[in-house]
Amino acid sequence: MNILNIEHISKIYGDKIIFEDASFGIHEGDKIGIIGINGTGKTTLLRMAAGIEEPDSGQIVRQNGLRIAYLPQNPEFPRDATVSSYALGKSAETDWMVESNLTKLGIVQYDIPLAQLSGGQRRKVAMAKVLASEFDVLLLDEPTNHLDEEMIAWLEAYLREYRGVILMVTHDRYFLDKVSNRILEISRGNMYSYDANYSKFLELKAEREEMELASERKRQSVLRMELEWAKRGCRARSTKQRARLERLEALKNGKTPVQDQTVEMDSVETRMGKKTIELHHVGKSYGGTKLVDDFDYIVLRNQRLGIIGPNGCGKSTLIKMIAGLIQPNSGEIEIGETIKIGYLAQEEPDLDTDRRVIDYIRDIAEYVQTRDGKISASQMLERFLFTPDVQYTPVCKLSGGEKRRLYLLSVLISGANVYILDEPSNNLDIPTLTILEDYLNSFSGIVITVSHDRYFLDNVVDRIFEFDGNGHLQQYEGGYTDYLEAKERRLSDTDSSISLKKEVPEKKEAAKDWKQNRPAKLKFTFKEQREYDTIDDDIAALEEKIEKLDDDMMANATNSLKLSELTAEKEKAEAELEEKMERWVYLNDLAEKIQEQKNA
């Protein structure tokens, strides 16, 4: 049964079409994740569903008595309000639920003015209040922003158990997988519904696009046939001939399916000397609280480090010290002479300016060096989905996600060989995140990131440091999934050790020796498993590419300029193939050893 219907809505901002005759129905039990490129109208749709905005045409029909709760991305608060005056006071039962939610979200002082809290903390207060209210439909705009792993796990469990309707915008792909049972994709003013979580949605979307392309190929084929018939000089005297002419017009007016634009980024290698970043006995305290205690580490060339831990433990403080924004209380941080750092802050700088988008980028670089040569600031903006008309609009007119994308671009074109990224996935859409992950994986430099986005960590980092809450960092190899498994094993080993100490204290040394000498369990990391699954197809594609380049070289044997380009491209493809073959040997050897270990 539909409890909320969106019927033939249209919405235009300026000359930008957000929705065009779009329809969508929400049923009881739906837990819907909204996906789309920033600026396509995800937040606008939530605001219209909440009744805050109205469509230009069409209507939104709600079931009588429907109770809707809405958590915006940037909640507004009364002036001079405290946590208590804003969130508490409705009833004893409601206050108890609010206090429980506040505790789960790490807010324990209720007399603090909201103005003294960070943006993330104020948002948690708003979330605690919203989740304690009575509602049939829950609207959430980026609910996982500013939440650490433990809080995200709590919110996931809460939303999975909730029996009402959820409509949410989020970039957290693991969160979508675990909570949603339906995906709503917004693309070019249209809405596409998929009865699936995020993983299944990817498959269904690929099938939909392939079907659209197949239909377009068939339309083009029939159109060519009809045009040939028309060229032969048809006589429109019979009903059949008139029908064919009408069919020809309909085919000519048919719409070609348009693929969604994606951000294009091109990694350029920047020279890096032997000395990178060295931290020697680094310590940092605030008000008697020790955030970082005697931390020693030398960052390796091309390393990708992920830093995780509960909110307030010191993650941002550590990377700000590395970036040179704040100084340690003890120890020292040495930066190599060739190191150039690009720092992406958790909160972007004030972008509410009347300056045009293109001027904001030109102030950083008029031209950007890529592997294909220099491109202008305008061309780089187009690669980041800022169309020429948007480039000449004021920055303050951009959506929150578009501002984040612009800020990200400003960091990536700075010519850095070390990227220090603080919550890079905040306010970015999933297509942009996917391309950012690909870019960072091909980047010839160092990446150090603080992130609560588990999917992002799995795809980007090869080592994780976890804050333990006492200023110390525990090191884990691999991505987030590898970290979870390793931590579970470590806790299991600790529990077993404690049990042995209690039950058989005289055998403590024997137990310790057994653990030290037992063979390490072989397994693929998350990234290695993905690579192993696709490497055969990658090799086949490279072999086909080389074969086609050979054909093209024969066809252009007399064109020296074109032949030179093709030769260079072939050499590059052959180098990639050789690298892939070496990787194939390693991965298959590892797979055989893993299988032998399982069979033993």
Coordinates of C-alpha atoms in Angstrom, one line a residue:
M1 CA 0.0 0.0 0.0
N2 CA 1.4 3.4 -1.0
I3 CA 1.6 5.9 1.9
L4 CA 3.2 8.7 -0.1
N5 CA 3.0 9.3 -3.9
I6 CA 5.1 11.6 -6.0
E7 CA 3.1 12.3 -9.1
H8 CA 4.5 13.9 -12.3
I9 CA 6.5 16.5 -10.4
S10 CA 8.7 19.1 -12.1
K11 CA 11.2 21.5 -10.4
I12 CA 13.5 24.1 -12.0
Y13 CA 16.1 26.3 -10.3
G14 CA 17.0 29.2 -12.6
D15 CA 17.6 27.4 -16.0
K16 CA 18.5 24.1 -14.4
I17 CA 15.9 21.3 -14.6
I18 CA 16.0 19.3 -11.4
F19 CA 12.9 17.1 -12.0
E20 CA 10.9 16.7 -15.2
D21 CA 7.5 14.9 -15.0
A22 CA 9.0 12.5 -12.4
S23 CA 6.8 10.0 -10.5
F24 CA 7.6 7.6 -7.6
G25 CA 5.5 5.7 -5.0
I26 CA 6.6 4.9 -1.4
H27 CA 5.1 1.7 0.1
E28 CA 4.9 0.5 3.7
G29 CA 8.1 -1.1 4.9
D30 CA 10.3 0.6 2.2
K31 CA 13.8 1.6 3.3
I32 CA 14.9 3.6 0.3
G33 CA 18.4 4.9 -0.4
I34 CA 18.5 7.9 -2.8
I35 CA 21.5 7.9 -5.2
G36 CA 22.6 10.5 -7.8
I37 CA 25.3 12.9 -8.7
N38 CA 25.5 16.0 -6.5
G39 CA 23.1 18.7 -7.7
T40 CA 20.6 16.3 -9.2
G41 CA 18.0 17.0 -6.6
K42 CA 18.4 14.4 -3.8
T43 CA 18.1 16.9 -1.0
T44 CA 15.3 18.8 -2.9
L45 CA 13.3 15.5 -3.0
L46 CA 13.7 15.0 0.7
R47 CA 12.5 18.6 1.4
M48 CA 9.5 18.2 -0.9
A49 CA 8.6 14.8 0.8
A50 CA 8.8 16.7 4.1
G51 CA 6.6 19.4 2.9
I52 CA 9.2 22.1 3.2
E53 CA 9.4 22.7 -0.5
E54 CA 6.7 22.4 -3.2
P55 CA 7.2 21.2 -6.8
D56 CA 6.7 23.7 -9.6
S57 CA 4.1 21.3 -11.1
G58 CA 2.7 17.9 -10.2
Q59 CA 1.8 16.9 -6.6
I60 CA 2.9 14.9 -3.6
V61 CA 0.1 13.0 -2.0
R62 CA 0.5 11.8 1.6
Q63 CA -1.7 9.4 3.5
N64 CA -4.0 11.0 6.0
G65 CA -2.4 11.5 9.4
L66 CA 1.1 10.5 8.1
R67 CA 3.8 11.6 10.6
I68 CA 7.1 12.6 9.0
A69 CA 10.4 13.2 10.8
Y70 CA 13.2 15.0 8.9
L71 CA 16.9 15.3 9.7
P72 CA 18.5 17.8 7.3
Q73 CA 22.2 17.9 6.4
N74 CA 22.6 21.2 8.2
P75 CA 20.0 21.5 10.9
E76 CA 19.0 25.0 12.2
F77 CA 18.9 25.7 15.9
P78 CA 17.3 28.4 18.1
R79 CA 19.6 31.2 19.2
D80 CA 21.2 30.7 22.7
A81 CA 19.8 27.1 22.9
T82 CA 21.5 24.5 25.0
V83 CA 21.5 20.7 24.4
S84 CA 18.9 20.4 27.1
S85 CA 16.6 23.2 26.0
Y86 CA 16.6 22.1 22.4
A87 CA 16.4 18.3 22.7
L88 CA 14.6 17.7 26.1
G89 CA 11.4 18.7 27.8
K90 CA 8.6 17.1 25.8
S91 CA 7.8 14.2 28.1
A92 CA 9.5 11.8 30.5
E93 CA 9.4 8.9 28.0
T94 CA 10.6 11.0 25.1
D95 CA 13.4 12.6 27.2
W96 CA 14.6 9.1 28.3
M97 CA 14.8 8.1 24.6
V98 CA 16.6 11.3 23.7
E99 CA 19.1 10.9 26.5
S100 CA 19.7 7.3 25.4
N101 CA 20.3 8.4 21.8
L102 CA 22.6 11.3 23.0
T103 CA 24.7 8.8 25.0
K104 CA 25.0 6.5 22.0
L105 CA 26.1 9.4 19.9
G106 CA 28.7 10.6 22.4
I107 CA 26.9 13.7 23.8
V108 CA 26.9 13.5 27.6
Q109 CA 26.8 17.2 28.8
Y110 CA 23.3 18.7 28.4
D111 CA 23.9 22.3 29.7
I112 CA 26.4 23.2 27.0
P113 CA 25.2 26.0 24.5
L114 CA 24.8 24.5 21.1
A115 CA 26.8 27.4 19.7
Q116 CA 29.9 26.0 21.5
L117 CA 29.6 22.5 19.9
S118 CA 31.1 21.6 16.5
G119 CA 28.9 21.2 13.5
G120 CA 29.1 17.5 13.8
Q121 CA 28.1 17.5 17.5
R122 CA 25.2 19.8 16.8
R123 CA 24.0 17.4 14.1
K124 CA 24.2 14.5 16.6
V125 CA 22.0 16.4 19.0
A126 CA 19.5 17.0 16.2
M127 CA 19.6 13.3 15.3
A128 CA 19.0 12.2 18.9
K129 CA 15.9 14.4 19.0
V130 CA 14.6 13.3 15.7
L131 CA 15.0 9.5 16.3
A132 CA 13.2 9.9 19.7
S133 CA 10.1 11.5 18.1
E134 CA 7.0 9.6 16.9
F135 CA 7.0 9.2 13.1
D136 CA 5.8 6.9 10.3
V137 CA 8.3 8.1 7.7
L138 CA 11.9 9.0 8.5
L139 CA 13.8 11.3 6.1
L140 CA 17.6 11.4 6.6
D141 CA 20.1 13.5 4.7
E142 CA 23.6 12.1 5.0
P143 CA 23.0 10.5 8.4
T144 CA 26.5 8.9 8.7
N145 CA 28.4 12.2 8.4
H146 CA 30.5 12.9 11.5
L147 CA 29.7 9.5 13.0
D148 CA 32.5 7.1 14.0
E149 CA 32.4 3.3 13.3
E150 CA 30.7 2.4 16.6
M151 CA 28.0 5.0 16.1
I152 CA 27.4 4.0 12.5
A153 CA 27.0 0.4 13.6
W154 CA 24.4 1.5 16.3
L155 CA 22.5 3.5 13.7
E156 CA 22.5 0.6 11.2
A157 CA 21.0 -1.7 13.9
Y158 CA 18.4 0.9 14.9
L159 CA 17.3 1.5 11.3
R160 CA 17.2 -2.2 10.4
E161 CA 14.9 -2.9 13.4
Y162 CA 12.6 0.1 12.7
R163 CA 9.4 -1.1 11.0
G164 CA 8.4 2.2 9.4
V165 CA 9.5 3.9 6.1
I166 CA 12.9 5.3 5.6
L167 CA 13.9 7.7 2.8
M168 CA 17.6 8.6 3.0
V169 CA 20.4 10.3 1.1
T170 CA 23.8 8.7 1.9
H171 CA 27.2 8.2 0.3
D172 CA 28.0 5.3 2.7
R173 CA 27.7 2.2 0.4
Y174 CA 28.1 -0.4 3.2
F175 CA 25.4 1.5 5.1
L176 CA 23.1 1.3 2.1
D177 CA 23.8 -2.4 1.7
K178 CA 22.9 -3.2 5.3
V179 CA 19.9 -0.9 5.7
S180 CA 18.1 -0.3 2.4
N181 CA 15.8 -2.7 0.5
R182 CA 15.1 -0.3 -2.3
I183 CA 17.2 2.2 -4.3
L184 CA 15.9 5.3 -6.0
E185 CA 18.3 6.7 -8.6
I186 CA 17.9 10.3 -9.7
S187 CA 19.4 11.1 -13.1
R188 CA 18.7 14.0 -15.5
G189 CA 15.3 14.8 -14.0
N190 CA 14.1 11.2 -14.0
M191 CA 13.7 8.7 -11.2
Y192 CA 14.6 5.0 -11.5
S193 CA 13.5 2.5 -8.9
Y194 CA 15.2 -0.7 -8.0
D195 CA 14.0 -3.3 -5.5
A196 CA 17.5 -4.0 -4.2
N197 CA 20.2 -2.9 -1.8
Y198 CA 23.3 -1.1 -3.2
S199 CA 25.2 -4.2 -4.4
K200 CA 22.2 -5.6 -6.3
F201 CA 21.4 -2.1 -7.6
L202 CA 24.8 -2.0 -9.4
E203 CA 23.9 -5.1 -11.3
L204 CA 20.3 -4.0 -12.1
K205 CA 21.5 -0.6 -13.3
A206 CA 24.1 -2.2 -15.6
E207 CA 21.3 -4.4 -17.0
R208 CA 19.0 -1.4 -17.5
E209 CA 21.7 0.6 -19.3
E210 CA 22.5 -2.3 -21.5
M211 CA 18.9 -2.8 -22.5
E212 CA 18.6 1.0 -23.3
L213 CA 21.7 0.8 -25.5
A214 CA 20.3 -2.4 -27.2
S215 CA 17.0 -0.6 -27.9
E216 CA 19.0 2.4 -29.3
R217 CA 21.1 0.1 -31.6
K218 CA 17.8 -1.4 -32.9
R219 CA 16.3 2.1 -33.4
Q220 CA 19.3 3.2 -35.3
S221 CA 19.2 0.1 -37.5
V222 CA 15.6 0.5 -38.3
L223 CA 16.1 4.2 -38.9
R224 CA 18.8 3.5 -41.5
M225 CA 16.5 1.1 -43.3
E226 CA 13.6 3.6 -43.3
L227 CA 15.9 6.4 -44.5
E228 CA 17.1 4.2 -47.4
W229 CA 13.4 3.5 -48.3
A230 CA 12.7 7.3 -48.2
K231 CA 15.7 8.1 -50.4
R232 CA 14.4 5.7 -53.1
G233 CA 11.5 8.1 -53.7
C234 CA 8.4 6.8 -51.9
R235 CA 5.0 8.0 -53.0
A236 CA 2.9 8.9 -50.0
R237 CA -0.4 7.9 -51.6
S238 CA -1.3 4.8 -49.7
T239 CA -2.1 4.4 -46.0
K240 CA 0.8 2.0 -45.7
Q241 CA 3.3 4.5 -47.2
R242 CA 2.0 7.4 -45.0
A243 CA 2.4 5.1 -41.9
R244 CA 6.0 4.4 -42.9
L245 CA 6.7 8.1 -43.2
E246 CA 5.1 8.7 -39.8
R247 CA 7.2 5.9 -38.4
L248 CA 10.3 7.4 -39.9
E249 CA 9.6 10.8 -38.2
A250 CA 9.0 9.0 -34.9
L251 CA 12.3 7.2 -35.2
K252 CA 14.1 10.4 -36.0
N253 CA 12.6 12.1 -33.0
G254 CA 13.5 9.3 -30.6
K255 CA 15.7 10.1 -27.7
T256 CA 19.2 8.5 -27.5
P257 CA 19.9 7.2 -23.9
V258 CA 22.2 9.5 -22.1
Q259 CA 24.9 8.1 -19.9
D260 CA 25.4 9.8 -16.5
Q261 CA 28.5 11.9 -16.5
T262 CA 31.2 10.9 -14.1
V263 CA 34.1 12.9 -12.7
E264 CA 37.3 12.4 -14.7
M265 CA 40.6 12.8 -12.9
D266 CA 44.0 12.2 -14.2
S267 CA 46.9 11.4 -11.8
V268 CA 50.2 13.0 -12.6
E269 CA 53.4 11.7 -11.1
T270 CA 55.4 14.3 -9.0
R271 CA 59.0 13.7 -8.1
M272 CA 59.5 12.5 -4.5
G273 CA 63.0 12.2 -2.9
K274 CA 64.1 9.5 -0.5
K275 CA 63.0 11.3 2.6
T276 CA 59.2 11.4 3.0
I277 CA 57.5 12.1 6.4
E278 CA 59.0 11.0 9.7
L279 CA 57.4 11.2 13.1
H280 CA 59.7 10.8 16.1
H281 CA 58.2 10.4 19.6
V282 CA 55.3 12.7 18.7
G283 CA 53.0 13.7 21.6
K284 CA 50.0 16.1 21.8
S285 CA 47.7 16.9 24.7
Y286 CA 44.8 19.3 25.1
G287 CA 43.6 20.3 28.6
G288 CA 45.3 17.4 30.3
T289 CA 43.8 14.9 27.8
K290 CA 46.5 13.0 26.0
L291 CA 45.5 12.6 22.3
V292 CA 48.8 11.3 20.8
D293 CA 51.4 9.7 23.0
D294 CA 55.0 9.0 21.9
F295 CA 54.1 8.1 18.3
D296 CA 56.9 6.9 16.0
Y297 CA 56.5 6.2 12.3
I298 CA 58.2 6.7 8.9
V299 CA 55.8 7.0 6.0
L300 CA 56.9 4.9 3.0
R301 CA 56.8 6.1 -0.6
N302 CA 53.5 5.5 -2.3
Q303 CA 51.9 4.3 1.0
R304 CA 48.2 4.6 1.7
L305 CA 47.4 5.0 5.4
G306 CA 43.9 5.0 6.9
I307 CA 43.4 6.4 10.4
I308 CA 40.3 5.4 12.4
G309 CA 39.0 5.7 15.9
P310 CA 36.1 7.2 18.0
N311 CA 35.2 10.9 17.6
G312 CA 37.5 13.2 19.6
C313 CA 40.3 10.6 20.0
G314 CA 42.9 12.7 18.0
K315 CA 42.6 11.6 14.4
S316 CA 42.3 15.1 12.9
T317 CA 44.8 16.4 15.4
L318 CA 47.4 13.9 14.1
I319 CA 47.0 14.7 10.4
K320 CA 46.9 18.4 11.2
M321 CA 50.3 18.0 12.8
I322 CA 51.6 16.1 9.8
A323 CA 50.3 18.9 7.5
G324 CA 52.1 21.5 9.7
L325 CA 48.8 23.2 10.8
I326 CA 49.5 22.6 14.5
Q327 CA 52.6 21.7 16.4
P328 CA 53.2 18.7 18.7
N329 CA 53.8 19.2 22.4
S330 CA 56.7 16.8 22.2
G331 CA 58.8 15.0 19.6
E332 CA 59.2 16.2 16.1
I333 CA 57.9 15.7 12.6
E334 CA 60.4 15.8 9.7
I335 CA 59.2 16.5 6.2
G336 CA 61.4 15.7 3.2
E337 CA 62.5 18.6 0.9
T338 CA 60.6 17.3 -2.1
I339 CA 57.4 16.7 -0.2
K340 CA 54.5 18.9 -1.2
I341 CA 51.3 18.3 0.8
G342 CA 47.7 18.8 -0.4
Y343 CA 45.4 19.0 2.6
L344 CA 41.6 18.4 2.4
A345 CA 39.9 19.6 5.7
Q346 CA 36.9 17.9 7.1
E347 CA 35.0 21.2 6.8
E348 CA 35.6 23.1 3.6
P349 CA 36.6 26.7 3.9
D350 CA 33.9 29.4 3.6
L351 CA 32.7 29.1 0.0
D352 CA 29.7 31.5 0.4
T353 CA 31.2 33.9 -2.0
D354 CA 30.0 35.8 -5.0
R355 CA 33.2 34.9 -6.9
R356 CA 32.6 32.8 -9.9
V357 CA 33.5 29.1 -9.9
I358 CA 36.1 29.5 -12.6
D359 CA 37.8 32.4 -10.8
Y360 CA 38.1 30.2 -7.7
I361 CA 40.0 27.6 -9.7
R362 CA 42.1 30.1 -11.7
D363 CA 43.4 31.5 -8.5
I364 CA 45.0 28.1 -7.8
A365 CA 46.1 27.2 -11.3
E366 CA 45.4 28.7 -14.7
Y367 CA 46.5 25.5 -16.4
V368 CA 46.8 22.0 -15.0
Q369 CA 49.4 19.5 -16.1
T370 CA 48.0 16.0 -16.9
R371 CA 49.4 13.0 -18.6
D372 CA 47.8 14.2 -21.9
G373 CA 49.5 17.6 -21.5
K374 CA 48.3 20.9 -20.1
I375 CA 44.6 21.7 -19.8
S376 CA 42.9 24.9 -18.8
A377 CA 41.0 25.6 -15.6
S378 CA 37.8 25.6 -17.5
Q379 CA 38.5 22.2 -19.1
M380 CA 39.4 20.8 -15.6
L381 CA 36.1 22.1 -14.2
E382 CA 34.2 20.4 -17.0
R383 CA 35.9 17.1 -16.1
F384 CA 34.5 17.7 -12.6
L385 CA 31.0 18.1 -14.0
F386 CA 30.9 21.9 -13.8
T387 CA 29.4 22.8 -17.2
P388 CA 30.4 26.1 -18.8
D389 CA 27.2 27.8 -17.6
V390 CA 27.8 26.7 -14.0
Q391 CA 31.5 27.8 -14.2
Y392 CA 30.3 31.5 -14.5
T393 CA 27.8 31.3 -11.6
P394 CA 28.8 32.5 -8.1
V395 CA 30.2 29.8 -5.8
C396 CA 27.5 30.5 -3.2
K397 CA 24.9 29.2 -5.6
L398 CA 26.3 25.7 -5.6
S399 CA 24.8 22.9 -3.6
G400 CA 26.6 21.5 -0.5
G401 CA 27.9 18.5 -2.5
E402 CA 29.0 20.7 -5.4
K403 CA 31.0 22.9 -3.1
R404 CA 32.7 19.9 -1.6
R405 CA 33.6 18.7 -5.2
L406 CA 35.0 22.1 -6.0
Y407 CA 37.1 22.1 -2.8
L408 CA 38.3 18.6 -3.7
L409 CA 39.3 19.8 -7.2
S410 CA 41.3 22.7 -5.7
V411 CA 43.3 20.3 -3.6
L412 CA 43.9 17.8 -6.4
I413 CA 45.2 20.4 -8.9
S414 CA 47.7 21.8 -6.3
G415 CA 50.6 19.6 -7.6
A416 CA 51.0 17.7 -4.4
N417 CA 52.7 14.4 -4.0
V418 CA 51.2 13.7 -0.6
Y419 CA 47.4 14.0 0.0
I420 CA 46.2 14.3 3.6
L421 CA 42.5 13.9 3.5
D422 CA 40.2 14.5 6.5
E423 CA 36.8 12.7 5.9
P424 CA 37.0 13.1 2.1
S425 CA 33.7 11.3 1.5
N426 CA 31.6 13.8 3.5
N427 CA 29.0 15.4 1.1
L428 CA 30.4 13.7 -2.0
D429 CA 28.1 11.7 -4.2
I430 CA 28.8 8.0 -4.9
P431 CA 29.9 8.4 -8.5
T432 CA 32.5 11.1 -7.5
L433 CA 33.7 8.8 -4.6
T434 CA 34.2 5.9 -7.0
I435 CA 36.3 8.0 -9.4
L436 CA 38.3 9.5 -6.5
E437 CA 39.1 6.0 -5.3
D438 CA 40.3 5.0 -8.8
Y439 CA 42.4 8.2 -8.9
L440 CA 44.0 7.6 -5.5
N441 CA 44.8 4.0 -6.5
S442 CA 46.7 5.3 -9.6
F443 CA 48.3 8.2 -7.7
S444 CA 52.1 8.1 -7.6
G445 CA 52.5 9.5 -4.1
I446 CA 51.4 9.1 -0.5
V447 CA 47.8 9.1 0.8
I448 CA 47.0 9.6 4.5
T449 CA 43.3 9.7 5.2
V450 CA 41.0 9.9 8.2
S451 CA 37.7 8.3 7.2
H452 CA 34.7 6.6 8.7
D453 CA 33.7 5.4 5.2
R454 CA 34.4 1.7 5.4
Y455 CA 33.9 1.1 1.6
F456 CA 36.4 3.9 0.8
L457 CA 39.0 2.5 3.2
D458 CA 38.6 -1.0 1.7
N459 CA 39.2 0.4 -1.8
V460 CA 42.1 2.9 -1.0
V461 CA 44.3 2.1 2.0
D462 CA 46.8 -0.7 2.6
R463 CA 47.5 -0.1 6.3
I464 CA 45.2 1.1 9.1
F465 CA 46.1 2.8 12.4
E466 CA 43.4 2.7 15.0
F467 CA 43.4 5.0 18.0
D468 CA 42.8 3.2 21.3
G469 CA 41.5 6.2 23.2
N470 CA 44.6 6.6 25.3
G471 CA 46.8 8.3 22.7
H472 CA 48.3 5.1 21.3
L473 CA 47.8 3.7 17.8
Q474 CA 47.5 0.0 16.8
Q475 CA 48.6 -1.0 13.4
Y476 CA 46.7 -3.3 11.0
E477 CA 47.6 -4.4 7.5
G478 CA 45.1 -4.1 4.6
G479 CA 41.8 -2.3 4.3
Y480 CA 38.9 -2.0 6.6
T481 CA 37.6 -5.5 6.1
D482 CA 41.1 -6.9 6.8
Y483 CA 41.3 -4.7 9.9
L484 CA 38.0 -6.1 11.3
E485 CA 39.1 -9.7 10.8
A486 CA 42.6 -9.0 12.3
K487 CA 41.1 -7.2 15.3
E488 CA 38.7 -10.1 15.9
R489 CA 41.6 -12.5 15.9
R490 CA 43.6 -10.3 18.2
L491 CA 40.8 -10.0 20.7
S492 CA 40.1 -13.7 20.4
D493 CA 43.8 -14.5 21.1
T494 CA 43.7 -12.0 24.1
D495 CA 40.6 -13.7 25.5
S496 CA 42.2 -17.1 25.1
S497 CA 45.4 -15.9 26.8
I498 CA 43.5 -14.5 29.8
S499 CA 41.5 -17.8 30.1
L500 CA 44.7 -19.8 30.1
K501 CA 46.2 -17.6 32.7
K502 CA 43.2 -18.1 35.0
E503 CA 42.8 -21.9 34.4
V504 CA 46.4 -23.1 33.8
P505 CA 48.8 -20.5 35.1
E506 CA 51.8 -23.0 35.1
K507 CA 51.4 -23.5 31.3
K508 CA 51.5 -19.8 30.4
E509 CA 54.9 -19.9 28.6
A510 CA 53.9 -23.0 26.6
A511 CA 50.7 -21.2 25.4
K512 CA 52.7 -18.2 24.5
D513 CA 55.3 -20.2 22.6
W514 CA 52.6 -22.0 20.7
K515 CA 51.0 -18.7 19.5
Q516 CA 54.4 -17.3 18.5
N517 CA 55.3 -20.4 16.5
R518 CA 52.1 -21.4 14.9
P519 CA 52.0 -20.8 11.1
A520 CA 50.4 -17.6 9.9
K521 CA 47.0 -18.1 8.2
L522 CA 47.3 -17.1 4.5
K523 CA 44.5 -15.1 3.0
F524 CA 43.8 -12.5 0.3
T525 CA 43.4 -8.9 1.4
F526 CA 40.1 -7.3 0.3
K527 CA 41.9 -5.5 -2.6
E528 CA 43.8 -8.7 -3.6
Q529 CA 40.6 -10.7 -3.8
R530 CA 39.0 -8.1 -6.1
E531 CA 42.2 -8.0 -8.2
Y532 CA 42.3 -11.8 -8.4
D533 CA 38.6 -11.9 -9.5
T534 CA 39.2 -9.5 -12.5
I535 CA 42.8 -10.0 -13.5
D536 CA 42.0 -12.6 -16.3
D537 CA 39.6 -10.2 -17.9
D538 CA 42.1 -7.3 -17.6
I539 CA 44.8 -9.4 -19.3
A540 CA 42.4 -10.4 -22.1
A541 CA 41.5 -6.8 -22.6
L542 CA 45.1 -5.7 -22.9
E543 CA 45.9 -8.5 -25.4
E544 CA 42.9 -7.4 -27.5
K545 CA 44.1 -3.8 -27.3
I546 CA 47.6 -4.7 -28.5
E547 CA 46.2 -6.8 -31.3
K548 CA 44.0 -3.8 -32.5
L549 CA 47.0 -1.5 -32.2
D550 CA 49.0 -3.8 -34.5
D551 CA 46.1 -3.6 -37.1
D552 CA 46.0 0.2 -36.8
M553 CA 49.8 0.4 -37.3
M554 CA 49.6 -1.6 -40.5
A555 CA 46.8 0.6 -41.7
N556 CA 48.8 3.8 -41.0
A557 CA 52.2 2.5 -42.2
T558 CA 52.6 5.6 -44.4
N559 CA 51.5 8.1 -41.8
S560 CA 54.6 8.7 -39.7
L561 CA 52.9 11.0 -37.1
K562 CA 50.0 8.6 -36.5
L563 CA 52.4 5.6 -36.5
S564 CA 54.5 7.2 -33.8
E565 CA 51.5 7.8 -31.6
L566 CA 50.3 4.2 -32.1
T567 CA 53.8 2.8 -31.4
A568 CA 54.0 4.7 -28.1
E569 CA 50.5 3.5 -27.1
K570 CA 51.5 -0.1 -27.9
E571 CA 54.6 0.1 -25.8
K572 CA 52.6 1.4 -22.9
A573 CA 50.0 -1.4 -23.3
E574 CA 52.8 -4.0 -23.5
A575 CA 54.3 -2.7 -20.3
E576 CA 51.0 -2.8 -18.6
L577 CA 50.5 -6.4 -19.8
E578 CA 53.9 -7.5 -18.5
E579 CA 53.1 -6.0 -15.1
K580 CA 49.7 -7.7 -15.1
M581 CA 51.2 -11.0 -16.0
E582 CA 53.7 -10.8 -13.1
R583 CA 50.8 -9.9 -10.8
W584 CA 48.8 -12.8 -12.2
V585 CA 51.7 -15.2 -11.3
Y586 CA 51.9 -13.9 -7.7
L587 CA 48.1 -14.0 -7.1
N588 CA 47.7 -17.5 -8.5
D589 CA 50.6 -18.8 -6.4
L590 CA 49.0 -17.2 -3.4
A591 CA 45.6 -18.7 -4.3
E592 CA 47.2 -22.2 -4.6
K593 CA 48.9 -21.8 -1.2
I594 CA 45.6 -20.7 0.4
Q595 CA 43.8 -23.7 -1.1
E596 CA 46.6 -26.1 0.1
Q597 CA 46.3 -24.6 3.6
K598 CA 42.5 -25.1 3.6
N599 CA 42.9 -28.8 2.4
A600 CA 45.6 -29.5 5.1

